[in-house]
Coordinates of C-alpha atoms and ligand atoms in Angstrom, one line a residue:
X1 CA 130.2 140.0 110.0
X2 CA 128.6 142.7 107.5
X3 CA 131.7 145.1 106.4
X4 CA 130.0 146.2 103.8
X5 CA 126.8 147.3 103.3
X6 CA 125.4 145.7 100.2
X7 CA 125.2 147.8 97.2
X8 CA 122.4 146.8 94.6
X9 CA 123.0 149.4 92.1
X10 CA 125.4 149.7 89.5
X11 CA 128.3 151.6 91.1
X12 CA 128.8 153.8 87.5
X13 CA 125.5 155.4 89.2
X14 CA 127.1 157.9 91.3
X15 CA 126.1 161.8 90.4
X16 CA 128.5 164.1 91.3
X17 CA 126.6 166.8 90.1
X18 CA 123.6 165.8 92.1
X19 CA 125.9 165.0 95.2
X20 CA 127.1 168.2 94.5
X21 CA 123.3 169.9 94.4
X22 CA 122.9 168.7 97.9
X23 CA 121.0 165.5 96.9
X24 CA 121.1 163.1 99.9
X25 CA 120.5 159.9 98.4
X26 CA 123.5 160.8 95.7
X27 CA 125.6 161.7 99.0
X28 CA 124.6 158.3 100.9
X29 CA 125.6 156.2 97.6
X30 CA 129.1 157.8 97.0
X31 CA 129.4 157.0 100.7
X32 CA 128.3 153.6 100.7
X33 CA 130.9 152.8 97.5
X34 CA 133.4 154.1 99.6
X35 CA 132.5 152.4 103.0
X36 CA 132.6 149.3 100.2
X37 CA 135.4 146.5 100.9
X38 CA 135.4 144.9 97.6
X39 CA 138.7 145.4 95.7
X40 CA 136.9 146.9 92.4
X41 CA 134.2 149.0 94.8
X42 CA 137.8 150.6 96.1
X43 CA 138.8 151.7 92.7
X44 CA 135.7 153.5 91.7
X45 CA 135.2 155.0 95.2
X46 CA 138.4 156.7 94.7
X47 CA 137.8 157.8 90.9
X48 CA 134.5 159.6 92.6
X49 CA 136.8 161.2 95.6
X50 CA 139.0 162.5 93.2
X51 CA 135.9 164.2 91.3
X52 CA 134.9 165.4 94.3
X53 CA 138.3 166.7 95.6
X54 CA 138.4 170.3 94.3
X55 CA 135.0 170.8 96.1
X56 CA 136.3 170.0 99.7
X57 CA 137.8 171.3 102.0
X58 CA 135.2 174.6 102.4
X59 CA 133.6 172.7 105.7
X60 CA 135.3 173.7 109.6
X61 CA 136.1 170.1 110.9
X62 CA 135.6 169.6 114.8
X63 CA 136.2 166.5 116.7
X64 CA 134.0 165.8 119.8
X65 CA 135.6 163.1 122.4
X66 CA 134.4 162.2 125.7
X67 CA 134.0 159.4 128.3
X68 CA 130.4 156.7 127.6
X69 CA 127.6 159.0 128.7
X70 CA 129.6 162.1 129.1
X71 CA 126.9 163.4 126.4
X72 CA 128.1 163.7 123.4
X73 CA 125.3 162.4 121.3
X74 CA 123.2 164.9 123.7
X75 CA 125.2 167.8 123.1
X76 CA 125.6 167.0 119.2
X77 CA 121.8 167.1 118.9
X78 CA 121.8 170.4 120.4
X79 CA 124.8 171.7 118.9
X80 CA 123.8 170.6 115.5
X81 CA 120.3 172.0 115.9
X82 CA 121.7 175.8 117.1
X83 CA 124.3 175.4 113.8
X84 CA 121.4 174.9 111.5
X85 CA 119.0 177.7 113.2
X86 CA 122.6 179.7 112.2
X87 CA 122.2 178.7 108.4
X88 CA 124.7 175.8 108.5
X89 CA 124.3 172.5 107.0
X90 CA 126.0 170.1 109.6
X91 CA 127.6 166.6 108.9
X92 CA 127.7 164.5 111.9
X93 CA 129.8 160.9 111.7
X94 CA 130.9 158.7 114.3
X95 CA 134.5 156.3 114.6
X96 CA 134.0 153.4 116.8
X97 CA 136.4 150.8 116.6
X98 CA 134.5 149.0 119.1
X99 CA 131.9 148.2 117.2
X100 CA 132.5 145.6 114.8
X101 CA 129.2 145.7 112.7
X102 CA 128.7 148.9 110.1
X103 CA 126.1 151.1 111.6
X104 CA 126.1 149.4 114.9
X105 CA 127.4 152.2 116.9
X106 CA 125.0 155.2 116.2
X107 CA 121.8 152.7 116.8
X108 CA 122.0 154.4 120.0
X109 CA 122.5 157.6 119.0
X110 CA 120.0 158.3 116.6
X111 CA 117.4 157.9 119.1
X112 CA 119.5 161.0 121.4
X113 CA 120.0 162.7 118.0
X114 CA 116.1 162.2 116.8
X115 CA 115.7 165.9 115.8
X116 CA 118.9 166.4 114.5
X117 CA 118.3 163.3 112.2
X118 CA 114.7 164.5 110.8
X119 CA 116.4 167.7 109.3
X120 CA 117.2 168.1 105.9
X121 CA 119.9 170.0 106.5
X122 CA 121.9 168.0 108.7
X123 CA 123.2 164.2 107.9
X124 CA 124.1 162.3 110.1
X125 CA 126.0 158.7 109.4
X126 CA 127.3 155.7 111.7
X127 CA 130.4 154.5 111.8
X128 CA 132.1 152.1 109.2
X129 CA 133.4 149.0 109.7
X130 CA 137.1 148.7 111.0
X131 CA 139.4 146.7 110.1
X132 CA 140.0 148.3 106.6
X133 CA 143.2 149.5 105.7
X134 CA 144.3 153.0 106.8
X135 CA 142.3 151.7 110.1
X136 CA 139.2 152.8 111.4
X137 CA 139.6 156.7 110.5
X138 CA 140.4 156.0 106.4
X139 CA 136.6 155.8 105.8
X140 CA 135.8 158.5 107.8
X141 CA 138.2 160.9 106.4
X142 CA 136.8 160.1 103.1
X143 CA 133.4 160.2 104.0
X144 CA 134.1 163.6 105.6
X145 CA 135.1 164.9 101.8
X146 CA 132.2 164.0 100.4
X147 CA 130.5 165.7 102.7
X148 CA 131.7 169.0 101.7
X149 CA 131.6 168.5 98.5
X150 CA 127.7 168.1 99.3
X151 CA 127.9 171.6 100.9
X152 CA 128.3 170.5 104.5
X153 CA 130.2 173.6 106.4
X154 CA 130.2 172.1 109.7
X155 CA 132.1 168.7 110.1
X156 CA 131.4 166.8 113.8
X157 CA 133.4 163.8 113.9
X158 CA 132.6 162.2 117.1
X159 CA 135.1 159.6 118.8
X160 CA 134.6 157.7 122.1
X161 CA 137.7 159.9 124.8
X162 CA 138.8 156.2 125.8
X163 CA 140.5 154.3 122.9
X164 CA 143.3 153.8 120.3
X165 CA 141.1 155.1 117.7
X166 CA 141.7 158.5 119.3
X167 CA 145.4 158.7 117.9
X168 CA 144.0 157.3 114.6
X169 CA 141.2 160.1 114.4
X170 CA 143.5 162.8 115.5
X171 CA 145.3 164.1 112.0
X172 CA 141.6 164.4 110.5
X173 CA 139.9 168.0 112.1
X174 CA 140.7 171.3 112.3
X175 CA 139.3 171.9 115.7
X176 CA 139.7 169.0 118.8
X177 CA 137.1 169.4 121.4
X178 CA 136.9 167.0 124.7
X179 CA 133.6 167.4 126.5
X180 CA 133.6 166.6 130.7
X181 CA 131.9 166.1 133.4
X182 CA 131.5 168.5 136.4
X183 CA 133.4 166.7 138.6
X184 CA 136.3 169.0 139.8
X185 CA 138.1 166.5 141.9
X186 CA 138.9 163.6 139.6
X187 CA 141.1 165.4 137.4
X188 CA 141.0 163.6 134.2
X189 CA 138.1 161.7 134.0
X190 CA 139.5 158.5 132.5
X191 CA 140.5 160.5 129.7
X192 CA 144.2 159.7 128.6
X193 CA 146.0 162.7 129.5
X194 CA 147.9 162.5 125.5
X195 CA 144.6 163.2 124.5
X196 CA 143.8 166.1 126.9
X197 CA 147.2 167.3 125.6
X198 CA 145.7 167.6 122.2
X199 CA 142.9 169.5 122.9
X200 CA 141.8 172.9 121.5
X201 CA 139.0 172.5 124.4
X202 CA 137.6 171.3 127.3
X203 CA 133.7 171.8 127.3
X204 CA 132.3 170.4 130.7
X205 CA 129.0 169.5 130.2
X206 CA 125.8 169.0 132.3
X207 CA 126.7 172.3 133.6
X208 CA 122.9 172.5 135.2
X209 CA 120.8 171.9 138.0
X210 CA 122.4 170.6 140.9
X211 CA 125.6 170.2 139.1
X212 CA 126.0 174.0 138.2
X213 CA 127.9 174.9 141.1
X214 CA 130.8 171.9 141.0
X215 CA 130.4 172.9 136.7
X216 CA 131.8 176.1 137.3
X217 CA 134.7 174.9 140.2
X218 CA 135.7 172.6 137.6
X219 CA 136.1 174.7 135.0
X220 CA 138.4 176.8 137.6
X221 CA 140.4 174.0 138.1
X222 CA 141.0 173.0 134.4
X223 CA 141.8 176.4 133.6
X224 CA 144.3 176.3 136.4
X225 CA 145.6 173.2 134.8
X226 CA 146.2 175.2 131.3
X227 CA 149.8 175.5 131.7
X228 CA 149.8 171.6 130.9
X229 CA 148.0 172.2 127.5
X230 CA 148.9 173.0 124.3
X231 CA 149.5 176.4 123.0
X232 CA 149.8 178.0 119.8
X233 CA 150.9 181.0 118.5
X234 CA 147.3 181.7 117.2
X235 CA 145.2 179.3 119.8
X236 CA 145.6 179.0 123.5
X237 CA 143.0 176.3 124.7
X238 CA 139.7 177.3 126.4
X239 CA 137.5 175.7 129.2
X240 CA 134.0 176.4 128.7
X241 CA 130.5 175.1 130.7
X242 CA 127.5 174.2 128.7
X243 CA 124.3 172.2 129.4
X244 CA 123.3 170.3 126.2
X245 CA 119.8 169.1 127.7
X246 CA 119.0 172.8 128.9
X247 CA 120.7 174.3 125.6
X248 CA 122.6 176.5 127.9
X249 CA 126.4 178.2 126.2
X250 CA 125.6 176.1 122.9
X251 CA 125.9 179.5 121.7
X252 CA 129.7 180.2 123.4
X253 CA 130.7 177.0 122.0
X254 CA 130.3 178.2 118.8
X255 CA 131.5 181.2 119.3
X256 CA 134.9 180.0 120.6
X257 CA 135.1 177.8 117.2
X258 CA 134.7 180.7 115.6
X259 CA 136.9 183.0 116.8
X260 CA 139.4 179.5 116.2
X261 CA 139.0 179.6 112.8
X262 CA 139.1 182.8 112.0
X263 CA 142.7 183.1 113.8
X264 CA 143.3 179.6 112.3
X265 CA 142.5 180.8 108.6
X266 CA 144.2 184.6 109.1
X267 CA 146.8 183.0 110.1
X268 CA 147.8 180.6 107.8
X269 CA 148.0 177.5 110.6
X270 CA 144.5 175.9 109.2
X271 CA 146.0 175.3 105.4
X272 CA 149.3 174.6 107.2
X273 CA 148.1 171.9 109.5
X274 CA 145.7 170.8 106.7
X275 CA 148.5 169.8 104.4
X276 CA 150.0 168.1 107.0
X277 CA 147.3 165.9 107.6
X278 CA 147.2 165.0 104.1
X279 CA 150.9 164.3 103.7
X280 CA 150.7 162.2 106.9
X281 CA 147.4 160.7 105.8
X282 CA 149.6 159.5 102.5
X283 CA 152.7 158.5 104.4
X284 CA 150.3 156.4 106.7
X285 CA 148.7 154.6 103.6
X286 CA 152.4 154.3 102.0
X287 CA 153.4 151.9 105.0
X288 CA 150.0 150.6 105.3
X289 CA 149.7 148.9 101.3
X290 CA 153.8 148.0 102.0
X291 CA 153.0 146.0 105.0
X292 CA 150.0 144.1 103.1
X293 CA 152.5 143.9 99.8
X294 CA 155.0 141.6 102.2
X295 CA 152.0 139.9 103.5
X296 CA 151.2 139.1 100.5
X297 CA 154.3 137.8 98.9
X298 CA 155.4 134.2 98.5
X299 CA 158.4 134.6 99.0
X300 CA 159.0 137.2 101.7
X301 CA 157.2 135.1 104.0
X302 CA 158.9 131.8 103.4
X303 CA 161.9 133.9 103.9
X304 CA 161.0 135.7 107.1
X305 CA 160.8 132.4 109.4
X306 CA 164.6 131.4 108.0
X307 CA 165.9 135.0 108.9
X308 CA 164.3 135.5 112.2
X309 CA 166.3 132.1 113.1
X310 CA 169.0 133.4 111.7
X311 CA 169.0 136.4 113.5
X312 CA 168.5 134.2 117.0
X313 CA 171.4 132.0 115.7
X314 CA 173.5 135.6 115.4
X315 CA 174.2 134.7 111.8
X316 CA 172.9 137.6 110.1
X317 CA 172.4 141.3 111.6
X318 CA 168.4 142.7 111.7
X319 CA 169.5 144.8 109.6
X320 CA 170.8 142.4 106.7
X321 CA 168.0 140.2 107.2
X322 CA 165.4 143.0 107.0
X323 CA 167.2 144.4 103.4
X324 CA 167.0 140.8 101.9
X325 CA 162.9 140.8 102.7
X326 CA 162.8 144.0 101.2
X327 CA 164.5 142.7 98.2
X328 CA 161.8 140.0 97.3
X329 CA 159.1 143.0 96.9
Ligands
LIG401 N1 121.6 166.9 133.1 C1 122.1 166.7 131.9 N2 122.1 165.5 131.4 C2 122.7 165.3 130.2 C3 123.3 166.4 129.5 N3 123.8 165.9 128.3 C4 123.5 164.6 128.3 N4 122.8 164.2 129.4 C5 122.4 162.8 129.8 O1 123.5 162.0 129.9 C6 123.2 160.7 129.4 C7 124.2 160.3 128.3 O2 124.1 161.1 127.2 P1 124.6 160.7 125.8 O3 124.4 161.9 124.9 O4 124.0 159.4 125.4 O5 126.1 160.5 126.0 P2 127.3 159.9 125.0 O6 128.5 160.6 125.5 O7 126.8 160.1 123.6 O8 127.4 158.4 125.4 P3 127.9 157.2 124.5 O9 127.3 157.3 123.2 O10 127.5 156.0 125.3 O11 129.4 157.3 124.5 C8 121.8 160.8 128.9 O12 120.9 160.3 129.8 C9 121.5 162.3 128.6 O13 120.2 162.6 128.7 C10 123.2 167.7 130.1 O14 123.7 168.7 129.5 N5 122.7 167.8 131.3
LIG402 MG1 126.6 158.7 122.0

């Protein structure tokens, strides 16, 4: 399996300042030591984030979700194109746990995103590989601050509406939008409703041709359905149509992010939900590296067999059993 991609230059190489400049190769390196699964790779990646770390956070950060085929890749191209016609310098990258191999999953997609990926001004990168601790989102979130400290404004993280990864992916944007089909009667779509719960928006796409009509009953019916969505005290969630071949309400897509973040920003609810990403992004590592340090150890896991008979036997509480593992870290 190939976890990593193989780096042939000394990893000391990385320019911030060029990074910084908007040089793309300088970008695709810092990214490429932090995609890196080799212990001392880890290390340096993280000395580099934390160079770049007073330069983030200046980017809008949208998720896009949605069923295989739904469109996303589609409606990314075209999104991506309008953003830069607007002056914005666009960041696409993809999460898919389901593909094992590093840059497997946007094969695909680069072919539906062929414009998008010619122009200077957007980048576009596949997915890591999973596996790695902090899951299949850790790289991405890290990748997504190098990104704007390249001078990316727009963020799109997009994540396949059907899997675990979805949870994982969730405490990482600013903005979660789940694009549809027009197809008013089946009511979710094989979308788990949790997720539908999280969303800032439903976008149903392929709202063109013969499908324009059952588009727009659709988007009756989801709105109907609002009460069941979540509302804040700055952001109630919107149902929009759009047609991502045609290019058709790219523009109101945009326009409803917008009018997000300004609310979100004025408000104070983008720094607030910000910081508690990060704290949960740190609590979520915290567990992670204690889970591998009792892995890890000797002793802890010629204990744990002992105690878990013990524990059958009704010798010793959980509770007991569980401090004395503890004890051996
Ligand atoms: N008519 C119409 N077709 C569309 C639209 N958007 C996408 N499609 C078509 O739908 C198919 C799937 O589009 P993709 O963009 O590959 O969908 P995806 O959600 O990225 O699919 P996966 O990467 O497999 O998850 C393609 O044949 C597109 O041409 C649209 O707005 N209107
Ligand atoms: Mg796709």
């Amino acid at each position: 399996m190939c976890s990593t991609r193989s780096i042939s230059w000394p990893v000391t190489d990385i320019d911030l300042s060029a990074l910084r400049s908007g040089n793309r190769r300088a970008l695709a390196k810092a990214i490429t030591l932090v995609e890196s699964r080799l212990e001392r790779h880890r290390e340096q990646a993280q000395n580099v984030l934390e160079q770049a770390l007073p330069f983030t956070g200046g980017s809008i950060r949208i998720r896009i979700t949605g069923i295989p085929g739904v469109g996303k890749s589609t409606f990314i191209e075209a999104f991506g194109l309008y953003l830069i016609e607007q002056g914005h310098k666009v960041a696409v990258l993809a999460v898919d746990p389901s593909s094992p191999i590093a840059g497997g999953s946007i094969l695909g997609d680069k072919t539906r995103m062929e414009e998008l990926s010619r122009r200077s001004e957007a980048y576009i990168r596949p997915s890591p590989a999973s596996g790695a601790l902090g899951g299949v989102a850790q790289k991405t979130r890290e990748t997504m601050l190098l990104c704007e400290a390249a001078g990316y404004d727009v963020v799109l993280v997009e994540t396949v509406g059907v899997g675990q990864s979805e949870y994982q992916v969730a405490g990482m944007v600013d903005f979660f939008m789940v694009l549809m089909l027009p197809n008013a009667g089946d009511e979710l779509q094989g979308i788990k409703k949790g997720i539908m719960e999280l969303a800032d928006a439903l976008v149903i796409n392929k709202a063109d041709g013969e499908s324009l009509n059952l588009a727009r009953q659709t988007k009756q019916q989801y709105t109907a359905a609002m009460t069941l969505l979540r509302h804040t005290l700055h952001w109630s969630p919107q149902v929009l149509t759009c047609s991502s071949t045609e290019g058709t309400n790219i523009d109101s897509v945009w326009a409803m992010i917008k009018e997000f973040e300004v609310a979100a920003r004025d408000s104070g609810a983008l720094e607030k939900n910000r910081a508690g990403q990060a704290k949960d992004w740190l609590h979520q590592l915290v567990d992670e590296m204690l889970q591998l340090k009792l892995l890890h150890n000797t002793k802890a896991s010629e204990l744990l067999p002992q105690l878990e008979a013990q524990v059958l036997a009704r010798q010793i509480t959980p509770y007991s059993a569980a401090r004395l593992i503890l004890d051996c870290l």
